[in-house]
Amino acid sequence: MRLVSWNVNGLRACLGKGFLDFCAFANADIICLQETKMRPEQASFDLPGYSRYWNCADKAGYSGTAIFTRREPLSVTYDFGKDFHRHEGRVITAEFPDFYLVCCYTPNSKDQLARLPYRMEWEDDIRDYLLDLDLQKPVVYCGDLNVAHQEIDIKNPKTNRMNPGFSDEERAKMTQLLESGFVDTFRYLYPEKTGAYSWWSYRFHARQNNAGWRIDYFLVSQRLKDRIRGADIWSEVMGSDHCPVVLELED
């Protein structure tokens, strides 16, 4: 089973940059998207064989997630937890026979870490949500999680420390999540691999120079790790400031 996750930074724009060609190339069983920035009626496109599930923010043109899947889920739910987590279209949970798939676009802490207090509450609540799901069946958690976990996951760790996405607090929450029973699939297979990034600023020729951050992930419950057959970052795929990340799971 191949799963792909991609922050498309506006799906309507990405459709004009080869998104459907990418889908044909990827040949994925499940495609998870973040930052769709649209409602489904705002774009018409042909993606035969896939059922589509959308979670849109209350605010037009902001945030948003989607799951396109060839495998029909048993159930699909939107958002989680408290009401104040339920207005930005950030989470979709699809239940399959042997796992839950959670597609997530984690809130950014913003400049000067202005939204860090909310981000910390989000992290605690999403972890509790994932652990509740994990009591029922294993979890695959993917998306733009808006944190570079370790120094190896960012090109310039020293100069970026305490910037949003690389604050000590955000990194500690990722550590806490992993220690609660989850596996970072890419690092599980490639613990020492450097230069592996999934997001680059549009400024300063960052992508050309591979001055990036690894902030897009597939995490899985510990008991799924023996089913991991591959994890990749498709940095050659253009169309967004992020690139797709991939997980291959044994059926």
PDB file of C-alpha atoms in Angstrom:
ATOM      1  CA  MET A   1       0.000   0.000   0.000  1.00  0.00           C
ATOM      2  CA  ARG A   2       1.364   3.395  -1.008  1.00  0.00           C
ATOM      3  CA  LEU A   3       0.336   6.523   0.880  1.00  0.00           C
ATOM      4  CA  VAL A   4       1.357  10.035  -0.140  1.00  0.00           C
ATOM      5  CA  SER A   5       1.089  13.245   1.866  1.00  0.00           C
ATOM      6  CA  TRP A   6       1.608  16.696   0.345  1.00  0.00           C
ATOM      7  CA  ASN A   7       1.090  20.271   1.466  1.00  0.00           C
ATOM      8  CA  VAL A   8       0.015  21.697  -1.895  1.00  0.00           C
ATOM      9  CA  ASN A   9      -0.091  25.346  -0.735  1.00  0.00           C
ATOM     10  CA  GLY A  10      -3.343  25.945  -2.584  1.00  0.00           C
ATOM     11  CA  LEU A  11      -4.778  23.079  -4.604  1.00  0.00           C
ATOM     12  CA  ARG A  12      -6.211  25.305  -7.327  1.00  0.00           C
ATOM     13  CA  ALA A  13      -2.746  26.691  -7.983  1.00  0.00           C
ATOM     14  CA  CYS A  14      -1.218  23.218  -7.801  1.00  0.00           C
ATOM     15  CA  LEU A  15      -3.725  21.903 -10.346  1.00  0.00           C
ATOM     16  CA  GLY A  16      -2.204  24.402 -12.765  1.00  0.00           C
ATOM     17  CA  LYS A  17       1.278  23.106 -11.981  1.00  0.00           C
ATOM     18  CA  GLY A  18       0.785  19.444 -12.844  1.00  0.00           C
ATOM     19  CA  PHE A  19      -1.072  18.026  -9.845  1.00  0.00           C
ATOM     20  CA  LEU A  20      -3.031  15.500 -11.909  1.00  0.00           C
ATOM     21  CA  ASP A  21       0.128  14.381 -13.710  1.00  0.00           C
ATOM     22  CA  PHE A  22       1.670  13.885 -10.301  1.00  0.00           C
ATOM     23  CA  CYS A  23      -1.273  11.735  -9.172  1.00  0.00           C
ATOM     24  CA  ALA A  24      -0.872   9.528 -12.230  1.00  0.00           C
ATOM     25  CA  PHE A  25       2.865   9.241 -11.588  1.00  0.00           C
ATOM     26  CA  ALA A  26       2.472   8.580  -7.845  1.00  0.00           C
ATOM     27  CA  ASN A  27      -0.004   5.721  -8.353  1.00  0.00           C
ATOM     28  CA  ALA A  28      -0.914   5.999  -4.670  1.00  0.00           C
ATOM     29  CA  ASP A  29      -3.637   4.111  -2.886  1.00  0.00           C
ATOM     30  CA  ILE A  30      -4.246   7.147  -0.672  1.00  0.00           C
ATOM     31  CA  ILE A  31      -3.303  10.805  -1.185  1.00  0.00           C
ATOM     32  CA  CYS A  32      -3.462  13.162   1.799  1.00  0.00           C
ATOM     33  CA  LEU A  33      -3.344  16.909   1.171  1.00  0.00           C
ATOM     34  CA  GLN A  34      -2.810  19.887   3.423  1.00  0.00           C
ATOM     35  CA  GLU A  35      -3.315  23.616   2.878  1.00  0.00           C
ATOM     36  CA  THR A  36      -5.854  23.025   0.107  1.00  0.00           C
ATOM     37  CA  LYS A  37      -7.186  26.594   0.578  1.00  0.00           C
ATOM     38  CA  MET A  38     -10.435  25.828  -1.235  1.00  0.00           C
ATOM     39  CA  ARG A  39     -13.882  24.298  -1.121  1.00  0.00           C
ATOM     40  CA  PRO A  40     -14.539  21.320  -3.393  1.00  0.00           C
ATOM     41  CA  GLU A  41     -16.983  23.262  -5.570  1.00  0.00           C
ATOM     42  CA  GLN A  42     -14.262  25.788  -6.433  1.00  0.00           C
ATOM     43  CA  ALA A  43     -12.416  23.465  -8.805  1.00  0.00           C
ATOM     44  CA  SER A  44     -13.540  20.680 -11.110  1.00  0.00           C
ATOM     45  CA  PHE A  45     -10.995  17.996 -11.992  1.00  0.00           C
ATOM     46  CA  ASP A  46     -11.034  14.367 -13.010  1.00  0.00           C
ATOM     47  CA  LEU A  47      -9.404  11.866 -10.686  1.00  0.00           C
ATOM     48  CA  PRO A  48     -10.980   8.523 -11.598  1.00  0.00           C
ATOM     49  CA  GLY A  49     -10.945   5.739  -9.041  1.00  0.00           C
ATOM     50  CA  TYR A  50     -10.556   7.992  -6.002  1.00  0.00           C
ATOM     51  CA  SER A  51     -13.171   8.913  -3.422  1.00  0.00           C
ATOM     52  CA  ARG A  52     -12.625  12.435  -2.105  1.00  0.00           C
ATOM     53  CA  TYR A  53     -13.059  13.749   1.416  1.00  0.00           C
ATOM     54  CA  TRP A  54     -12.590  17.426   2.240  1.00  0.00           C
ATOM     55  CA  ASN A  55     -12.294  19.453   5.426  1.00  0.00           C
ATOM     56  CA  CYS A  56     -12.452  23.171   4.755  1.00  0.00           C
ATOM     57  CA  ALA A  57     -11.740  26.064   7.096  1.00  0.00           C
ATOM     58  CA  ASP A  58     -14.511  28.460   8.045  1.00  0.00           C
ATOM     59  CA  LYS A  59     -12.312  31.222   6.642  1.00  0.00           C
ATOM     60  CA  ALA A  60     -12.258  31.169   2.833  1.00  0.00           C
ATOM     61  CA  GLY A  61      -8.922  30.458   1.133  1.00  0.00           C
ATOM     62  CA  TYR A  62      -7.247  29.302   4.355  1.00  0.00           C
ATOM     63  CA  SER A  63      -5.831  26.025   5.617  1.00  0.00           C
ATOM     64  CA  GLY A  64      -7.875  22.941   4.725  1.00  0.00           C
ATOM     65  CA  THR A  65      -7.172  19.234   4.253  1.00  0.00           C
ATOM     66  CA  ALA A  66      -8.320  16.470   1.916  1.00  0.00           C
ATOM     67  CA  ILE A  67      -8.004  12.720   1.480  1.00  0.00           C
ATOM     68  CA  PHE A  68      -8.323  11.098  -1.951  1.00  0.00           C
ATOM     69  CA  THR A  69      -8.458   7.324  -1.655  1.00  0.00           C
ATOM     70  CA  ARG A  70      -8.866   4.275  -3.855  1.00  0.00           C
ATOM     71  CA  ARG A  71      -9.670   2.194  -0.786  1.00  0.00           C
ATOM     72  CA  GLU A  72     -13.080   2.950   0.624  1.00  0.00           C
ATOM     73  CA  PRO A  73     -12.834   3.825   4.315  1.00  0.00           C
ATOM     74  CA  LEU A  74     -15.152   2.322   6.890  1.00  0.00           C
ATOM     75  CA  SER A  75     -15.817   5.809   8.238  1.00  0.00           C
ATOM     76  CA  VAL A  76     -14.529   9.369   7.953  1.00  0.00           C
ATOM     77  CA  THR A  77     -14.609  12.052  10.632  1.00  0.00           C
ATOM     78  CA  TYR A  78     -13.545  15.689  10.584  1.00  0.00           C
ATOM     79  CA  ASP A  79     -11.608  17.683  13.192  1.00  0.00           C
ATOM     80  CA  PHE A  80     -11.285  16.505  16.787  1.00  0.00           C
ATOM     81  CA  GLY A  81     -11.703  17.514  20.369  1.00  0.00           C
ATOM     82  CA  LYS A  82     -12.689  20.935  21.620  1.00  0.00           C
ATOM     83  CA  ASP A  83     -14.709  23.397  19.569  1.00  0.00           C
ATOM     84  CA  PHE A  84     -11.795  25.803  19.108  1.00  0.00           C
ATOM     85  CA  HIS A  85      -9.900  23.090  17.191  1.00  0.00           C
ATOM     86  CA  ARG A  86     -12.822  22.669  14.785  1.00  0.00           C
ATOM     87  CA  HIS A  87     -12.841  25.752  12.566  1.00  0.00           C
ATOM     88  CA  GLU A  88      -9.682  25.624  10.445  1.00  0.00           C
ATOM     89  CA  GLY A  89     -10.173  22.355   8.531  1.00  0.00           C
ATOM     90  CA  ARG A  90      -6.972  20.852   9.871  1.00  0.00           C
ATOM     91  CA  VAL A  91      -7.748  17.173  10.520  1.00  0.00           C
ATOM     92  CA  ILE A  92      -9.454  14.309   8.684  1.00  0.00           C
ATOM     93  CA  THR A  93      -9.566  10.803  10.146  1.00  0.00           C
ATOM     94  CA  ALA A  94     -10.330   7.875   7.852  1.00  0.00           C
ATOM     95  CA  GLU A  95     -10.892   4.465   9.403  1.00  0.00           C
ATOM     96  CA  PHE A  96      -9.712   1.454   7.427  1.00  0.00           C
ATOM     97  CA  PRO A  97     -10.032  -2.207   8.444  1.00  0.00           C
ATOM     98  CA  ASP A  98      -6.635  -2.424  10.117  1.00  0.00           C
ATOM     99  CA  PHE A  99      -5.659   1.179  10.932  1.00  0.00           C
ATOM    100  CA  TYR A 100      -6.816   4.755  11.355  1.00  0.00           C
ATOM    101  CA  LEU A 101      -5.355   7.327   8.966  1.00  0.00           C
ATOM    102  CA  VAL A 102      -5.139  10.863  10.361  1.00  0.00           C
ATOM    103  CA  CYS A 103      -4.299  13.621   7.866  1.00  0.00           C
ATOM    104  CA  CYS A 104      -3.220  16.774   9.689  1.00  0.00           C
ATOM    105  CA  TYR A 105      -2.152  20.342   8.952  1.00  0.00           C
ATOM    106  CA  THR A 106      -0.668  21.482  12.267  1.00  0.00           C
ATOM    107  CA  PRO A 107      -1.103  25.165  13.181  1.00  0.00           C
ATOM    108  CA  ASN A 108       1.956  27.339  12.631  1.00  0.00           C
ATOM    109  CA  SER A 109       3.289  29.140  15.700  1.00  0.00           C
ATOM    110  CA  LYS A 110       3.586  32.371  13.672  1.00  0.00           C
ATOM    111  CA  ASP A 111       6.203  35.114  13.780  1.00  0.00           C
ATOM    112  CA  GLN A 112       7.637  35.839  17.226  1.00  0.00           C
ATOM    113  CA  LEU A 113       5.906  32.588  18.267  1.00  0.00           C
ATOM    114  CA  ALA A 114       2.705  34.576  18.663  1.00  0.00           C
ATOM    115  CA  ARG A 115       0.561  31.440  18.431  1.00  0.00           C
ATOM    116  CA  LEU A 116       2.821  29.171  20.467  1.00  0.00           C
ATOM    117  CA  PRO A 117       0.447  28.903  23.475  1.00  0.00           C
ATOM    118  CA  TYR A 118      -2.314  27.632  21.191  1.00  0.00           C
ATOM    119  CA  ARG A 119       0.151  25.354  19.423  1.00  0.00           C
ATOM    120  CA  MET A 120       1.136  23.781  22.751  1.00  0.00           C
ATOM    121  CA  GLU A 121      -2.507  23.112  23.618  1.00  0.00           C
ATOM    122  CA  TRP A 122      -3.067  21.674  20.133  1.00  0.00           C
ATOM    123  CA  GLU A 123      -0.090  19.330  20.543  1.00  0.00           C
ATOM    124  CA  ASP A 124      -1.343  17.967  23.853  1.00  0.00           C
ATOM    125  CA  ASP A 125      -4.872  17.503  22.546  1.00  0.00           C
ATOM    126  CA  ILE A 126      -3.906  15.874  19.241  1.00  0.00           C
ATOM    127  CA  ARG A 127      -1.592  13.492  21.092  1.00  0.00           C
ATOM    128  CA  ASP A 128      -4.443  12.481  23.395  1.00  0.00           C
ATOM    129  CA  TYR A 129      -6.677  12.021  20.356  1.00  0.00           C
ATOM    130  CA  LEU A 130      -4.120   9.820  18.580  1.00  0.00           C
ATOM    131  CA  LEU A 131      -3.568   7.731  21.694  1.00  0.00           C
ATOM    132  CA  ASP A 132      -7.322   7.225  22.074  1.00  0.00           C
ATOM    133  CA  LEU A 133      -7.487   5.987  18.481  1.00  0.00           C
ATOM    134  CA  ASP A 134      -4.456   3.786  19.073  1.00  0.00           C
ATOM    135  CA  LEU A 135      -6.321   1.956  21.831  1.00  0.00           C
ATOM    136  CA  GLN A 136      -8.756   0.750  19.151  1.00  0.00           C
ATOM    137  CA  LYS A 137      -6.416   0.008  16.234  1.00  0.00           C
ATOM    138  CA  PRO A 138      -3.029   1.228  14.940  1.00  0.00           C
ATOM    139  CA  VAL A 139      -2.677   4.782  13.631  1.00  0.00           C
ATOM    140  CA  VAL A 140      -0.987   6.286  10.588  1.00  0.00           C
ATOM    141  CA  TYR A 141      -0.530  10.013  11.267  1.00  0.00           C
ATOM    142  CA  CYS A 142       0.638  12.174   8.391  1.00  0.00           C
ATOM    143  CA  GLY A 143       0.843  15.699   7.141  1.00  0.00           C
ATOM    144  CA  ASP A 144       2.551  19.028   7.521  1.00  0.00           C
ATOM    145  CA  LEU A 145       3.300  18.887  11.230  1.00  0.00           C
ATOM    146  CA  ASN A 146       5.099  22.249  11.135  1.00  0.00           C
ATOM    147  CA  VAL A 147       8.154  21.208  13.131  1.00  0.00           C
ATOM    148  CA  ALA A 148      11.670  20.128  12.238  1.00  0.00           C
ATOM    149  CA  HIS A 149      12.261  17.630  15.008  1.00  0.00           C
ATOM    150  CA  GLN A 150      16.046  17.334  15.175  1.00  0.00           C
ATOM    151  CA  GLU A 151      18.983  19.418  13.978  1.00  0.00           C
ATOM    152  CA  ILE A 152      19.493  16.878  11.180  1.00  0.00           C
ATOM    153  CA  ASP A 153      16.023  17.874   9.886  1.00  0.00           C
ATOM    154  CA  ILE A 154      16.956  21.461   9.056  1.00  0.00           C
ATOM    155  CA  LYS A 155      19.718  23.009   6.983  1.00  0.00           C
ATOM    156  CA  ASN A 156      20.655  25.795   9.402  1.00  0.00           C
ATOM    157  CA  PRO A 157      19.743  24.690  12.929  1.00  0.00           C
ATOM    158  CA  LYS A 158      21.830  27.228  14.826  1.00  0.00           C
ATOM    159  CA  THR A 159      20.420  30.328  13.147  1.00  0.00           C
ATOM    160  CA  ASN A 160      16.845  28.989  13.148  1.00  0.00           C
ATOM    161  CA  ARG A 161      16.623  27.952  16.783  1.00  0.00           C
ATOM    162  CA  MET A 162      13.480  29.406  18.408  1.00  0.00           C
ATOM    163  CA  ASN A 163      12.016  30.365  15.049  1.00  0.00           C
ATOM    164  CA  PRO A 164       8.484  29.011  14.449  1.00  0.00           C
ATOM    165  CA  GLY A 165       8.775  25.340  13.566  1.00  0.00           C
ATOM    166  CA  PHE A 166      12.122  24.970  15.341  1.00  0.00           C
ATOM    167  CA  SER A 167      11.412  26.197  18.831  1.00  0.00           C
ATOM    168  CA  ASP A 168      12.511  24.087  21.762  1.00  0.00           C
ATOM    169  CA  GLU A 169       8.878  23.766  22.827  1.00  0.00           C
ATOM    170  CA  GLU A 170       7.616  22.453  19.476  1.00  0.00           C
ATOM    171  CA  ARG A 171      10.484  20.000  19.141  1.00  0.00           C
ATOM    172  CA  ALA A 172       9.860  18.719  22.668  1.00  0.00           C
ATOM    173  CA  LYS A 173       6.212  18.048  21.816  1.00  0.00           C
ATOM    174  CA  MET A 174       7.300  15.939  18.841  1.00  0.00           C
ATOM    175  CA  THR A 175       9.677  14.018  21.110  1.00  0.00           C
ATOM    176  CA  GLN A 176       6.825  13.480  23.558  1.00  0.00           C
ATOM    177  CA  LEU A 177       4.551  12.173  20.795  1.00  0.00           C
ATOM    178  CA  LEU A 178       7.162   9.727  19.550  1.00  0.00           C
ATOM    179  CA  GLU A 179       7.922   8.549  23.084  1.00  0.00           C
ATOM    180  CA  SER A 180       4.205   7.917  23.641  1.00  0.00           C
ATOM    181  CA  GLY A 181       4.290   5.107  21.081  1.00  0.00           C
ATOM    182  CA  PHE A 182       4.846   6.412  17.543  1.00  0.00           C
ATOM    183  CA  VAL A 183       7.581   5.939  14.950  1.00  0.00           C
ATOM    184  CA  ASP A 184       8.915   8.568  12.519  1.00  0.00           C
ATOM    185  CA  THR A 185       8.964   6.292   9.479  1.00  0.00           C
ATOM    186  CA  PHE A 186      11.598   8.206   7.522  1.00  0.00           C
ATOM    187  CA  ARG A 187      14.032   8.363  10.438  1.00  0.00           C
ATOM    188  CA  TYR A 188      13.294   4.722  11.284  1.00  0.00           C
ATOM    189  CA  LEU A 189      14.713   3.743   7.883  1.00  0.00           C
ATOM    190  CA  TYR A 190      17.257   6.566   7.485  1.00  0.00           C
ATOM    191  CA  PRO A 191      18.417   7.662  10.950  1.00  0.00           C
ATOM    192  CA  GLU A 192      21.547   9.440   9.700  1.00  0.00           C
ATOM    193  CA  LYS A 193      20.426  10.765   6.289  1.00  0.00           C
ATOM    194  CA  THR A 194      21.208  14.463   5.878  1.00  0.00           C
ATOM    195  CA  GLY A 195      19.911  16.972   3.348  1.00  0.00           C
ATOM    196  CA  ALA A 196      16.448  15.361   3.391  1.00  0.00           C
ATOM    197  CA  TYR A 197      13.946  18.206   3.457  1.00  0.00           C
ATOM    198  CA  SER A 198      10.283  18.645   2.512  1.00  0.00           C
ATOM    199  CA  TRP A 199       9.841  22.444   2.651  1.00  0.00           C
ATOM    200  CA  TRP A 200      11.874  25.352   1.332  1.00  0.00           C
ATOM    201  CA  SER A 201      11.261  29.069   1.603  1.00  0.00           C
ATOM    202  CA  TYR A 202      10.453  30.839  -1.637  1.00  0.00           C
ATOM    203  CA  ARG A 203      13.148  33.357  -0.660  1.00  0.00           C
ATOM    204  CA  PHE A 204      16.909  33.344  -1.174  1.00  0.00           C
ATOM    205  CA  HIS A 205      16.895  30.490  -3.743  1.00  0.00           C
ATOM    206  CA  ALA A 206      16.354  28.135  -0.804  1.00  0.00           C
ATOM    207  CA  ARG A 207      15.144  25.185  -2.852  1.00  0.00           C
ATOM    208  CA  GLN A 208      17.860  25.598  -5.451  1.00  0.00           C
ATOM    209  CA  ASN A 209      20.400  25.513  -2.607  1.00  0.00           C
ATOM    210  CA  ASN A 210      18.518  22.815  -0.678  1.00  0.00           C
ATOM    211  CA  ALA A 211      18.330  25.065   2.369  1.00  0.00           C
ATOM    212  CA  GLY A 212      15.236  23.332   3.656  1.00  0.00           C
ATOM    213  CA  TRP A 213      13.330  21.864   6.578  1.00  0.00           C
ATOM    214  CA  ARG A 214      11.825  18.399   7.075  1.00  0.00           C
ATOM    215  CA  ILE A 215       8.406  19.245   8.483  1.00  0.00           C
ATOM    216  CA  ASP A 216       6.179  16.755   6.619  1.00  0.00           C
ATOM    217  CA  TYR A 217       5.889  13.307   8.144  1.00  0.00           C
ATOM    218  CA  PHE A 218       4.391   9.863   8.259  1.00  0.00           C
ATOM    219  CA  LEU A 219       4.289   8.629  11.844  1.00  0.00           C
ATOM    220  CA  VAL A 220       2.894   5.194  12.683  1.00  0.00           C
ATOM    221  CA  SER A 221       2.001   3.290  15.817  1.00  0.00           C
ATOM    222  CA  GLN A 222       4.902   1.226  17.100  1.00  0.00           C
ATOM    223  CA  ARG A 223       3.153  -2.011  16.212  1.00  0.00           C
ATOM    224  CA  LEU A 224       3.017  -1.020  12.533  1.00  0.00           C
ATOM    225  CA  LYS A 225       6.759  -0.520  12.180  1.00  0.00           C
ATOM    226  CA  ASP A 226       7.366  -4.063  10.949  1.00  0.00           C
ATOM    227  CA  ARG A 227       5.017  -3.315   8.040  1.00  0.00           C
ATOM    228  CA  ILE A 228       7.081  -0.334   6.843  1.00  0.00           C
ATOM    229  CA  ARG A 229       8.465  -1.216   3.401  1.00  0.00           C
ATOM    230  CA  GLY A 230       9.559   2.247   2.362  1.00  0.00           C
ATOM    231  CA  ALA A 231       9.576   5.920   3.312  1.00  0.00           C
ATOM    232  CA  ASP A 232      10.641   8.642   0.942  1.00  0.00           C
ATOM    233  CA  ILE A 233      10.710  12.370   0.286  1.00  0.00           C
ATOM    234  CA  TRP A 234      10.067  13.233  -3.352  1.00  0.00           C
ATOM    235  CA  SER A 235      12.006  16.488  -3.428  1.00  0.00           C
ATOM    236  CA  GLU A 236      12.078  16.561  -7.230  1.00  0.00           C
ATOM    237  CA  VAL A 237       8.290  17.103  -7.382  1.00  0.00           C
ATOM    238  CA  MET A 238       7.457  20.760  -7.883  1.00  0.00           C
ATOM    239  CA  GLY A 239       4.144  22.611  -7.626  1.00  0.00           C
ATOM    240  CA  SER A 240       4.355  23.839  -4.025  1.00  0.00           C
ATOM    241  CA  ASP A 241       6.894  25.104  -1.510  1.00  0.00           C
ATOM    242  CA  HIS A 242       6.572  21.622   0.022  1.00  0.00           C
ATOM    243  CA  CYS A 243       7.225  18.316  -1.694  1.00  0.00           C
ATOM    244  CA  PRO A 244       5.335  15.049  -1.225  1.00  0.00           C
ATOM    245  CA  VAL A 245       6.367  12.479   1.368  1.00  0.00           C
ATOM    246  CA  VAL A 246       5.621   8.789   0.866  1.00  0.00           C
ATOM    247  CA  LEU A 247       5.018   5.706   2.972  1.00  0.00           C
ATOM    248  CA  GLU A 248       4.944   2.133   1.675  1.00  0.00           C
ATOM    249  CA  LEU A 249       3.151  -0.250   4.034  1.00  0.00           C
ATOM    250  CA  GLU A 250       2.860  -3.997   3.622  1.00  0.00           C
ATOM    251  CA  ASP A 251      -0.781  -4.991   3.271  1.00  0.00           C
TER     252      ASP A 251
END
